[in-house]
XYZ file of N, CA and C in Angstrom:
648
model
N -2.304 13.579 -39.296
C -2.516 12.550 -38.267
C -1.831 12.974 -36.973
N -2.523 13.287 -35.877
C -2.407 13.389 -34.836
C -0.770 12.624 -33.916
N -0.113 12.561 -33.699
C 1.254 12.382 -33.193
C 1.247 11.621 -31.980
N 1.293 10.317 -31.110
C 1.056 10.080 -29.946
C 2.543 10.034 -29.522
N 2.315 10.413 -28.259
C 3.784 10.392 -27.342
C 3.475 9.908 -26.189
N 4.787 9.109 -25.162
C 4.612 8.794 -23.964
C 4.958 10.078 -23.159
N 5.722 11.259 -23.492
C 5.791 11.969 -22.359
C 4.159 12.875 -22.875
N 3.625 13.499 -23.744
C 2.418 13.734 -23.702
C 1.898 13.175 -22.799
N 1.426 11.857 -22.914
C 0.542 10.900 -22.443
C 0.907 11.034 -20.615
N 1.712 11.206 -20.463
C 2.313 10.844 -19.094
C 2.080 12.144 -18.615
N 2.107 13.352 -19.538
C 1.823 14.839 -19.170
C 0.403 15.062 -18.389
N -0.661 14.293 -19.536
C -1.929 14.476 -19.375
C -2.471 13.638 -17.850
N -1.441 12.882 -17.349
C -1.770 11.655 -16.493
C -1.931 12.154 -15.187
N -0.558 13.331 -15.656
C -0.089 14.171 -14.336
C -0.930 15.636 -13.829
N -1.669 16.085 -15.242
C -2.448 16.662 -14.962
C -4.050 16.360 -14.290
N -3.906 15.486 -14.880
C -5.295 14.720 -13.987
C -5.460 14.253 -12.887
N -4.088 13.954 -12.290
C -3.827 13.655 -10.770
C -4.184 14.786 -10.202
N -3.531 15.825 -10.859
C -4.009 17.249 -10.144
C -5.514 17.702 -9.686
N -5.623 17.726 -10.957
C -7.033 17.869 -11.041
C -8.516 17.374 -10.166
N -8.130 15.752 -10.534
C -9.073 15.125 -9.826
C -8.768 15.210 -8.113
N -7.384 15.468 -8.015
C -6.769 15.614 -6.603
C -7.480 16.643 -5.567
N -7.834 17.841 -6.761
C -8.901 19.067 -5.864
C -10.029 19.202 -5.953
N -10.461 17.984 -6.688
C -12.040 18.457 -6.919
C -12.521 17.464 -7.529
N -11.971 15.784 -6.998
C -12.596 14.713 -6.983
C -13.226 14.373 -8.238
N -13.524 13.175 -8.509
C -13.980 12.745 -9.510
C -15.038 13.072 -10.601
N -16.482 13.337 -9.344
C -17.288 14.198 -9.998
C -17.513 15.544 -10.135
N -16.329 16.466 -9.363
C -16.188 17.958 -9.677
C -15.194 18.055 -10.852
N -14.360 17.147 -11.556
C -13.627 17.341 -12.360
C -14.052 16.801 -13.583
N -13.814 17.854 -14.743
C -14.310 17.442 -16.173
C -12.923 17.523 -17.098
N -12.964 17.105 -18.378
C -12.036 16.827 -19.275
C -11.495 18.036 -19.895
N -12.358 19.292 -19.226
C -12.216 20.439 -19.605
C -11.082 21.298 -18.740
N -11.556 20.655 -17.487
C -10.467 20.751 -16.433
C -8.966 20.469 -16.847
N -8.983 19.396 -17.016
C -7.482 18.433 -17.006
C -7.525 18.840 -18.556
N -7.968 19.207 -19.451
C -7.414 20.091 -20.802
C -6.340 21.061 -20.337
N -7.002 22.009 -19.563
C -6.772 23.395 -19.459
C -5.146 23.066 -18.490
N -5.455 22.299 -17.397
C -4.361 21.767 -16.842
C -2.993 21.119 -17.425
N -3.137 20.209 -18.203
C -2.480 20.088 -19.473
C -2.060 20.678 -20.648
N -2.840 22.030 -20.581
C -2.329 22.555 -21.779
C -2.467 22.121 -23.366
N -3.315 21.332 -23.377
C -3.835 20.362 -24.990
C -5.113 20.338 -24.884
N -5.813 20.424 -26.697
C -6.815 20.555 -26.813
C -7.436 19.247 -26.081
N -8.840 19.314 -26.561
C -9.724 18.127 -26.356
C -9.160 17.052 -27.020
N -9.499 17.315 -28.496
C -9.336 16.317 -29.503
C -7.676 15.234 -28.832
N -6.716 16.445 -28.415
C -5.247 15.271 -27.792
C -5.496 14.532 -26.802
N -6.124 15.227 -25.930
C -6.478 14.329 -24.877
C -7.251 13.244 -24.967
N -9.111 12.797 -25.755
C -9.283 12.115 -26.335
C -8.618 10.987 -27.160
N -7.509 11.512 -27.822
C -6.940 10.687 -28.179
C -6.392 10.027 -27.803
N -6.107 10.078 -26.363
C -5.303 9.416 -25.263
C -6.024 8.515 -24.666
N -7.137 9.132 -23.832
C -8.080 8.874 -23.349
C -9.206 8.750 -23.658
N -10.451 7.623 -23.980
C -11.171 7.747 -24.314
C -12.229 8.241 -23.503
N -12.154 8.182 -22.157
C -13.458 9.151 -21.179
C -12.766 9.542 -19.873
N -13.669 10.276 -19.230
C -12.782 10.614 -18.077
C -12.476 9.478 -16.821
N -14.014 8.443 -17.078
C -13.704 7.243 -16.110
C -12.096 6.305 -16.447
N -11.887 6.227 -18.075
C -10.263 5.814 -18.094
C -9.162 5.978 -17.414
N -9.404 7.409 -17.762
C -7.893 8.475 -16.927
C -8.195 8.546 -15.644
N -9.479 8.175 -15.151
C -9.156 8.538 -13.615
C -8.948 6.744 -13.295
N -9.196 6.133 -13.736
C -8.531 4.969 -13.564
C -7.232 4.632 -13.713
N -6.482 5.193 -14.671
C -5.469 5.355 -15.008
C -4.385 5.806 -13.624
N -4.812 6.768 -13.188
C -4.400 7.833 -12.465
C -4.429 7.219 -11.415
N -5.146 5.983 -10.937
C -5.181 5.312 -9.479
C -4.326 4.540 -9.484
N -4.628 3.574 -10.842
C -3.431 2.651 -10.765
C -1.826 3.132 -11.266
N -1.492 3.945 -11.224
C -0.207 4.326 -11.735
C 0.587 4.877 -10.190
N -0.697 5.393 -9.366
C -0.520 6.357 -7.986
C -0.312 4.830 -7.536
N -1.304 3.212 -7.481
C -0.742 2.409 -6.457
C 0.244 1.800 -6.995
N 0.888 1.905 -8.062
C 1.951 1.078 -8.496
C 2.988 1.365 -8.071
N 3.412 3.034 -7.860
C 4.241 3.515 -6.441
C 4.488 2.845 -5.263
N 3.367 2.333 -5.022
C 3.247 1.631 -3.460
C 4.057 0.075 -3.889
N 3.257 -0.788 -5.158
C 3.886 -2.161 -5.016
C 5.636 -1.996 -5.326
N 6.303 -0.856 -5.984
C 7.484 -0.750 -6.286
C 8.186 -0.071 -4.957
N 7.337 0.296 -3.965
C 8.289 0.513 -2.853
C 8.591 -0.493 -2.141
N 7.582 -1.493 -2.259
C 6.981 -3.039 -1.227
C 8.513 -3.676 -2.415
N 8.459 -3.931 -3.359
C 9.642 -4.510 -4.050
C 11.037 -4.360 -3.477
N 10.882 -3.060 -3.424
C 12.581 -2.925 -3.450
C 12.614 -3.045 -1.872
N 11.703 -2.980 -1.001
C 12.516 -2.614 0.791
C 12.332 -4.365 0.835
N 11.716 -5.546 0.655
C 11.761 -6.721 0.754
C 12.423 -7.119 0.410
N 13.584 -7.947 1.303
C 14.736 -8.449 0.598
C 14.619 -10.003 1.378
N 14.342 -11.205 1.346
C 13.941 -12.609 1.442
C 15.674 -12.828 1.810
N 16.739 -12.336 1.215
C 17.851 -12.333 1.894
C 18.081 -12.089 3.263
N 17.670 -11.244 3.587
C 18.098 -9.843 5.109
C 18.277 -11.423 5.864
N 19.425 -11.063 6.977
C 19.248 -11.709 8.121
C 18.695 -11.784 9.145
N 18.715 -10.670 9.604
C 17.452 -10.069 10.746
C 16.341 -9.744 10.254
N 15.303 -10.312 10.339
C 13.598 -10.177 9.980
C 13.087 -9.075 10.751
N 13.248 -8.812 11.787
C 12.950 -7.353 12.055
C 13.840 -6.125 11.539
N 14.537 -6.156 11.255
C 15.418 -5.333 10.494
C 14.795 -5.028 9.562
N 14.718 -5.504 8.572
C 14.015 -6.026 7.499
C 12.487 -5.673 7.252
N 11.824 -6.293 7.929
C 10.667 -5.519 8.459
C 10.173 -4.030 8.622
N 11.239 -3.830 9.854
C 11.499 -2.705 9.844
C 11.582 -1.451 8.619
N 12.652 -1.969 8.059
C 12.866 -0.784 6.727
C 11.731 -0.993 6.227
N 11.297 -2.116 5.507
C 10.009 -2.106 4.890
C 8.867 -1.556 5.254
N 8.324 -1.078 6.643
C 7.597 -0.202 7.614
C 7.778 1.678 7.044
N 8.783 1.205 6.977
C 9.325 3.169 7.123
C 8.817 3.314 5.828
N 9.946 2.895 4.842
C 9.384 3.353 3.368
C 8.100 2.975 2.841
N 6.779 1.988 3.166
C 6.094 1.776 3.061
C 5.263 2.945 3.689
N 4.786 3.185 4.576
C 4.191 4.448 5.423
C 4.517 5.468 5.038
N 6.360 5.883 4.451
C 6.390 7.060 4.377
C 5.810 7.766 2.841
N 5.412 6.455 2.269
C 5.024 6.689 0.848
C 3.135 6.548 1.008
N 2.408 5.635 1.436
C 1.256 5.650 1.118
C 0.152 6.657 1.852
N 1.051 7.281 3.346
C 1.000 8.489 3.977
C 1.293 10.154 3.812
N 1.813 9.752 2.492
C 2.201 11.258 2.096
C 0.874 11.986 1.811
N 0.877 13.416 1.596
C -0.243 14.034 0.818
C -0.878 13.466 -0.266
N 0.527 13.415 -1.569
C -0.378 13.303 -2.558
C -0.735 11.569 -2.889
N -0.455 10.936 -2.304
C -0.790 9.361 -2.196
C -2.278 9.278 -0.801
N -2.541 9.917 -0.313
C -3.710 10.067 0.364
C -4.596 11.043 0.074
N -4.748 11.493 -1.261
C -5.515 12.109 -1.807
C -5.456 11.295 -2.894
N -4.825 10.017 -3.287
C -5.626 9.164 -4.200
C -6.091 8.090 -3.385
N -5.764 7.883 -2.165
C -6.526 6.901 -1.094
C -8.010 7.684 -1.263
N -7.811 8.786 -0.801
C -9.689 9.155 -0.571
C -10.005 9.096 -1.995
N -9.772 9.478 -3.114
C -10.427 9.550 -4.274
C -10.919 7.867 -4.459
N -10.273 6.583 -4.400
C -10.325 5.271 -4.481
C -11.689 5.149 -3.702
N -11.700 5.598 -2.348
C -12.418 5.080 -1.524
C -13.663 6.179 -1.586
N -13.762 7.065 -1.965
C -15.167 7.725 -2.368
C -15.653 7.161 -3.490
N -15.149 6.343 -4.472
C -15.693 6.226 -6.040
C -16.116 4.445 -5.768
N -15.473 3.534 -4.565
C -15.920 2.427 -4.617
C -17.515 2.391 -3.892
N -17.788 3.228 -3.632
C -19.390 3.184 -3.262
C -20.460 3.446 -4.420
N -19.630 3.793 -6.059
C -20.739 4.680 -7.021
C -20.528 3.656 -8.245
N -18.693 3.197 -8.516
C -18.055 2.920 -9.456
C -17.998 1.196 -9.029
N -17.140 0.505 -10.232
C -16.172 -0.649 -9.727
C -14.711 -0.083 -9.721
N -14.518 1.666 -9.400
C -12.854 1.384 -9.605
C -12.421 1.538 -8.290
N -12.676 1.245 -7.285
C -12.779 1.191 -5.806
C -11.753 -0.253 -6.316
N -12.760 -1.061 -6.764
C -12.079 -3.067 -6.048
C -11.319 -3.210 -7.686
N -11.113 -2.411 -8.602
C -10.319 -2.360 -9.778
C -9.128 -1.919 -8.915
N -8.901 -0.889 -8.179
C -7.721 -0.125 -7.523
C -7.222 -0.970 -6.506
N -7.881 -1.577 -6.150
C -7.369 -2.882 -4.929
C -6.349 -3.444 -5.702
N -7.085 -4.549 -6.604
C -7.236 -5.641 -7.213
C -5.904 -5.559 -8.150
N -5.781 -4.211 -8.840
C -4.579 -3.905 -9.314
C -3.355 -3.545 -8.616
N -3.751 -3.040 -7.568
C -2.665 -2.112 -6.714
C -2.229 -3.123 -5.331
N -3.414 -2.110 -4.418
C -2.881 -3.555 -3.148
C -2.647 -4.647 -3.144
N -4.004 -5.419 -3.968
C -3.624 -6.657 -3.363
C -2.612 -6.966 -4.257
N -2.108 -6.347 -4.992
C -0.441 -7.215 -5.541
C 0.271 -6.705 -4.503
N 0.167 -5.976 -4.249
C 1.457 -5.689 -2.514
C 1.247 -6.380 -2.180
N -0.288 -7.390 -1.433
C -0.145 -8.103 -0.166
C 0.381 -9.449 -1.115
N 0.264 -9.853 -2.181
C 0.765 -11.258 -2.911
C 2.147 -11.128 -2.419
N 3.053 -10.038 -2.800
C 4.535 -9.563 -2.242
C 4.899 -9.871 -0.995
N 3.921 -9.145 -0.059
C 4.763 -9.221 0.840
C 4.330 -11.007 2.034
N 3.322 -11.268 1.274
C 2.749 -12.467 1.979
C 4.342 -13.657 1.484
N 4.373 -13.673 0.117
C 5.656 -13.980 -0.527
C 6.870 -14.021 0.000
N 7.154 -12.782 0.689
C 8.460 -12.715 1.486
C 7.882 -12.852 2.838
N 6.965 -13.412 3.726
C 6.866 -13.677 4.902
C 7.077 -15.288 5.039
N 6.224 -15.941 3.408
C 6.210 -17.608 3.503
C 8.182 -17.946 3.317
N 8.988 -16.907 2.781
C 10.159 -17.088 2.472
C 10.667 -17.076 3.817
N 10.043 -16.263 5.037
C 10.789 -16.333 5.868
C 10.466 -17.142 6.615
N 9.472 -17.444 6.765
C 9.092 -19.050 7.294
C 9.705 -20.096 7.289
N 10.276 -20.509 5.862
C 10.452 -21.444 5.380
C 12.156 -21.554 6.202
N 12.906 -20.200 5.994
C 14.094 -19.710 6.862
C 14.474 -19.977 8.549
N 13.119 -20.665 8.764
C 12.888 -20.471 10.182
C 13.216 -18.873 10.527
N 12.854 -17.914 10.393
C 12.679 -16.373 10.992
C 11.425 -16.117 11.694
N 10.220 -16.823 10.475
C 9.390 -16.156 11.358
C 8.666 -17.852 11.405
N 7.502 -17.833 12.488
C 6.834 -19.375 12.866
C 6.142 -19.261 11.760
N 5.870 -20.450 10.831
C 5.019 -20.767 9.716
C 3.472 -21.021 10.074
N 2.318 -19.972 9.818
C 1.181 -19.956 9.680
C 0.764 -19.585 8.207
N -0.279 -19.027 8.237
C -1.204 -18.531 6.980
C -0.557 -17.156 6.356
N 0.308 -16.922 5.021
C 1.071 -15.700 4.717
C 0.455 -14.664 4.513
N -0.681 -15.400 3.752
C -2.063 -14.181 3.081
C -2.331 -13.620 4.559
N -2.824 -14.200 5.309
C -3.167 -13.176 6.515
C -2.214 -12.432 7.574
N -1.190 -13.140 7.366
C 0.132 -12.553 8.049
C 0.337 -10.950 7.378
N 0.299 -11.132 6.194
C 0.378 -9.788 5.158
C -0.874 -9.081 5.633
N -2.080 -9.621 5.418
C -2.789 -8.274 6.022
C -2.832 -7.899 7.633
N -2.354 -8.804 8.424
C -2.314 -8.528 9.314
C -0.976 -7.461 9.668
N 0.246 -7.628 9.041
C 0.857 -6.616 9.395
C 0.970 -5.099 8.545
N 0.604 -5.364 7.524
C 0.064 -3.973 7.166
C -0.920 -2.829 8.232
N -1.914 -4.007 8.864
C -3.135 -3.476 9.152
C -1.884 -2.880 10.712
N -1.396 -3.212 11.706
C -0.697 -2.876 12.053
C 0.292 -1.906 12.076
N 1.124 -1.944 11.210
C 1.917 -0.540 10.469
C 0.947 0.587 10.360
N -0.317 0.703 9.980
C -1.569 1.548 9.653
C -2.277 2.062 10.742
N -1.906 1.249 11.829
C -3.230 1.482 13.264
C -2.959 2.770 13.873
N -1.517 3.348 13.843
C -1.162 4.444 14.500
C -1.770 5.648 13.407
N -1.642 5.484 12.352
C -2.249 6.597 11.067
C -3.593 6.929 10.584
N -4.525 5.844 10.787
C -5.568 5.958 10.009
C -6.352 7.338 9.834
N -5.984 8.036 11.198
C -6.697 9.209 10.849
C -6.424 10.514 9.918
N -5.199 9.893 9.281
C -4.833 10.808 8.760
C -5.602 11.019 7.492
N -6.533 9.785 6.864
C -7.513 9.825 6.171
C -8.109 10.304 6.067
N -8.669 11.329 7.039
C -9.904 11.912 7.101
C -9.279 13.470 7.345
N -8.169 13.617 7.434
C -7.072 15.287 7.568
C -7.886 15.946 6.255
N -8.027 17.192 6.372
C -8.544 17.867 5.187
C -6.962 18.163 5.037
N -5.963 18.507 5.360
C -4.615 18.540 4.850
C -3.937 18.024 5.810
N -3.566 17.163 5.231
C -2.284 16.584 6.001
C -1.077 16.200 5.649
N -0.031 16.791 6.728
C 0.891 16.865 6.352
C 1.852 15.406 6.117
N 3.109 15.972 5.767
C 4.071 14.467 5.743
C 4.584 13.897 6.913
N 4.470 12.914 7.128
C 4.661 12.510 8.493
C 6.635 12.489 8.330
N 6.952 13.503 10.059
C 8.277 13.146 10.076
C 8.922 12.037 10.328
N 10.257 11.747 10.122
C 10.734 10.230 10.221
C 11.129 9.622 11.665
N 10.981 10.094 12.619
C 11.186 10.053 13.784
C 9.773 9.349 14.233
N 8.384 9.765 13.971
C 7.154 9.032 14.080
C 7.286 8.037 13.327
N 7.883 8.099 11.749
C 7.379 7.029 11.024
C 7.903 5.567 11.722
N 9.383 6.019 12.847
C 10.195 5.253 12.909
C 9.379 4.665 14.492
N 8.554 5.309 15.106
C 7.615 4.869 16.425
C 6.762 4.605 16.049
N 6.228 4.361 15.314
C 4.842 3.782 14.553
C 5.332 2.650 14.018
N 6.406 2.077 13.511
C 7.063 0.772 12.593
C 7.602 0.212 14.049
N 7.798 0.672 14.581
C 8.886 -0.108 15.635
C 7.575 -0.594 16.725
N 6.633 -0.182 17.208
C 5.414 -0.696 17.848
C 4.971 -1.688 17.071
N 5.090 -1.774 15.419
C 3.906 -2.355 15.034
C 4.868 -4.227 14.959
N 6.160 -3.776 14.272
C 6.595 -4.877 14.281
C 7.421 -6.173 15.896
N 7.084 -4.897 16.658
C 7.018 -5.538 17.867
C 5.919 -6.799 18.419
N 4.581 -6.034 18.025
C 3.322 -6.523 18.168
C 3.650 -7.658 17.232
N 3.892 -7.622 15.864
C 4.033 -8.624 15.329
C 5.068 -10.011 15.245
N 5.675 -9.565 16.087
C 7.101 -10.480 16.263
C 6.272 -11.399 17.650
N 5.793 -10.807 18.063
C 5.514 -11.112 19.344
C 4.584 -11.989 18.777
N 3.735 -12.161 17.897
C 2.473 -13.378 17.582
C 3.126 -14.284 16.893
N 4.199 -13.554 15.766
C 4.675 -14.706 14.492
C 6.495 -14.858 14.886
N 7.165 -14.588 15.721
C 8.314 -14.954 15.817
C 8.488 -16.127 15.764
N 10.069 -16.494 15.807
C 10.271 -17.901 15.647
C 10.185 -18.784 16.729
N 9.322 -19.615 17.006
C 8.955 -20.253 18.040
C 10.156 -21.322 18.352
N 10.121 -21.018 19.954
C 11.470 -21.649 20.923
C 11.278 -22.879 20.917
N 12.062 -23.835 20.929
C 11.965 -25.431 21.760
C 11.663 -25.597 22.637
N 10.605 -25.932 23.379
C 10.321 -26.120 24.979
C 11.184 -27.523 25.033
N 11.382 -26.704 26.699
C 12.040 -27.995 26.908
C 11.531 -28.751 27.656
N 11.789 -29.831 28.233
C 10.812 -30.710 28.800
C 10.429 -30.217 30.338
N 9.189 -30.405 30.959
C 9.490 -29.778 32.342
C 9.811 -31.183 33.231
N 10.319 -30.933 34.106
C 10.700 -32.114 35.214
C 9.840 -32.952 35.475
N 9.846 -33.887 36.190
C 8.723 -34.944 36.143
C 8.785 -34.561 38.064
N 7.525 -33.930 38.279
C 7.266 -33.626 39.707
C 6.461 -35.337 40.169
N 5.837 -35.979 39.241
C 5.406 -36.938 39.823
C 5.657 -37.785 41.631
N 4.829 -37.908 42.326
C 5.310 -38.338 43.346
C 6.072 -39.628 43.352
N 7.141 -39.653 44.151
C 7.563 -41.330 44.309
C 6.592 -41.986 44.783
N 6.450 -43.163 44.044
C 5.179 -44.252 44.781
C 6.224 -44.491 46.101
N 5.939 -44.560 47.078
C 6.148 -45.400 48.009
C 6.039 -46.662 48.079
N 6.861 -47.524 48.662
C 6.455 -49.080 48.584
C 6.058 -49.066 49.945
């Protein structure tokens, strides 16, 4: 009887990242990520029952990176909300911008036009980030930090922001890691823009009463 293991299993996971990483979903076969792995068919099978699994596998394990970076830089404590913000900007970007996390962005987004693991990879991955971080925006609301509107869209709205300076890096046939000096002018524009719509709104104060004196 065949032996199952988690570092096997986690072996084969890592080989398939590879794999599918150079030669996409439909250039890569089980024969591939065998040979890459180093185990017959029959082990891998046993792991995996097709290659649509493991490359599913392989997306959601790549965005679960992302919701465990969104975890730990959100702290509903911080005192300063741009601060706060802030860090959450850097390590957020500096992770879903890397190479090998934008070579499972394009793999996601070539397979949601053929597959369902396009809105499976969302559904599992992002949108639990945006539940997170919408979570710690209604927290800061509630703090008076930031003015209380809609969180769900606050979250995609400042993601989409943090992102506006990068997008092209999507389409880089290689691209590199962004240094921290950009990551840190790209976060600092975006949460500007955003402070500036959702900050904590001032007390007006009353304006003078210019009214004319009636005359008698």
């Amino acid at each position: 009887m065949r032996i199952k293991s988690e570092a096997k299993r986690q072996s084969i996971i890592n080989a398939a990242s590879v794999v599918f990483g150079s030669t996409g979903f439909e250039g890569s076969s089980m024969s591939d990520i065998c040979n890459e792995a180093g185990c017959s068919r029959g082990t891998l099978y046993s792991y995996f029952a097709s290659k649509e699994e493991l490359f599913l596998e392989v997306m959601i394990l790549g965005s679960q990176a992302s919701i465990d970076a969104i975890s730990a830089a959100l702290d509903p404590a911080a005192s300063n909300i741009e601060e706060a913000l802030a860090q959450f900007g850097c390590r957020l970007l500096a992770l879903i911008y890397s190479p090998e996390f934008l070579a499972l962005r394009r793999l996601a987004m070539a397979e949601a036009t053929r597959s369902e693991f396009g809105q499976l990879f969302y559904t599992r991955g992002r949108k639990k980030g945006d539940v997170m971080i919408a979570d710690f925006l209604r927290q800061a609301a509630a703090a008076g930090k930031l003015r209380a509107e809609d969180p769900d869209l606050q979250a995609v709205q400042l993601v989409g922001l943090l992102e506006s300076e990068l997008s092209e890096m999507l389409f880089s046939a290689n691209p590199q890691p962004l240094e921290p000096a950009r990551i840190e002018r790209v976060v600092a524009n975006a949460i500007r823009v955003f402070m500036s719509a959702y900050g904590p709104s001032q007390t007006p104060t009353s304006p003078p009463d210019t009214r004319a004196t009636i005359q008698k």
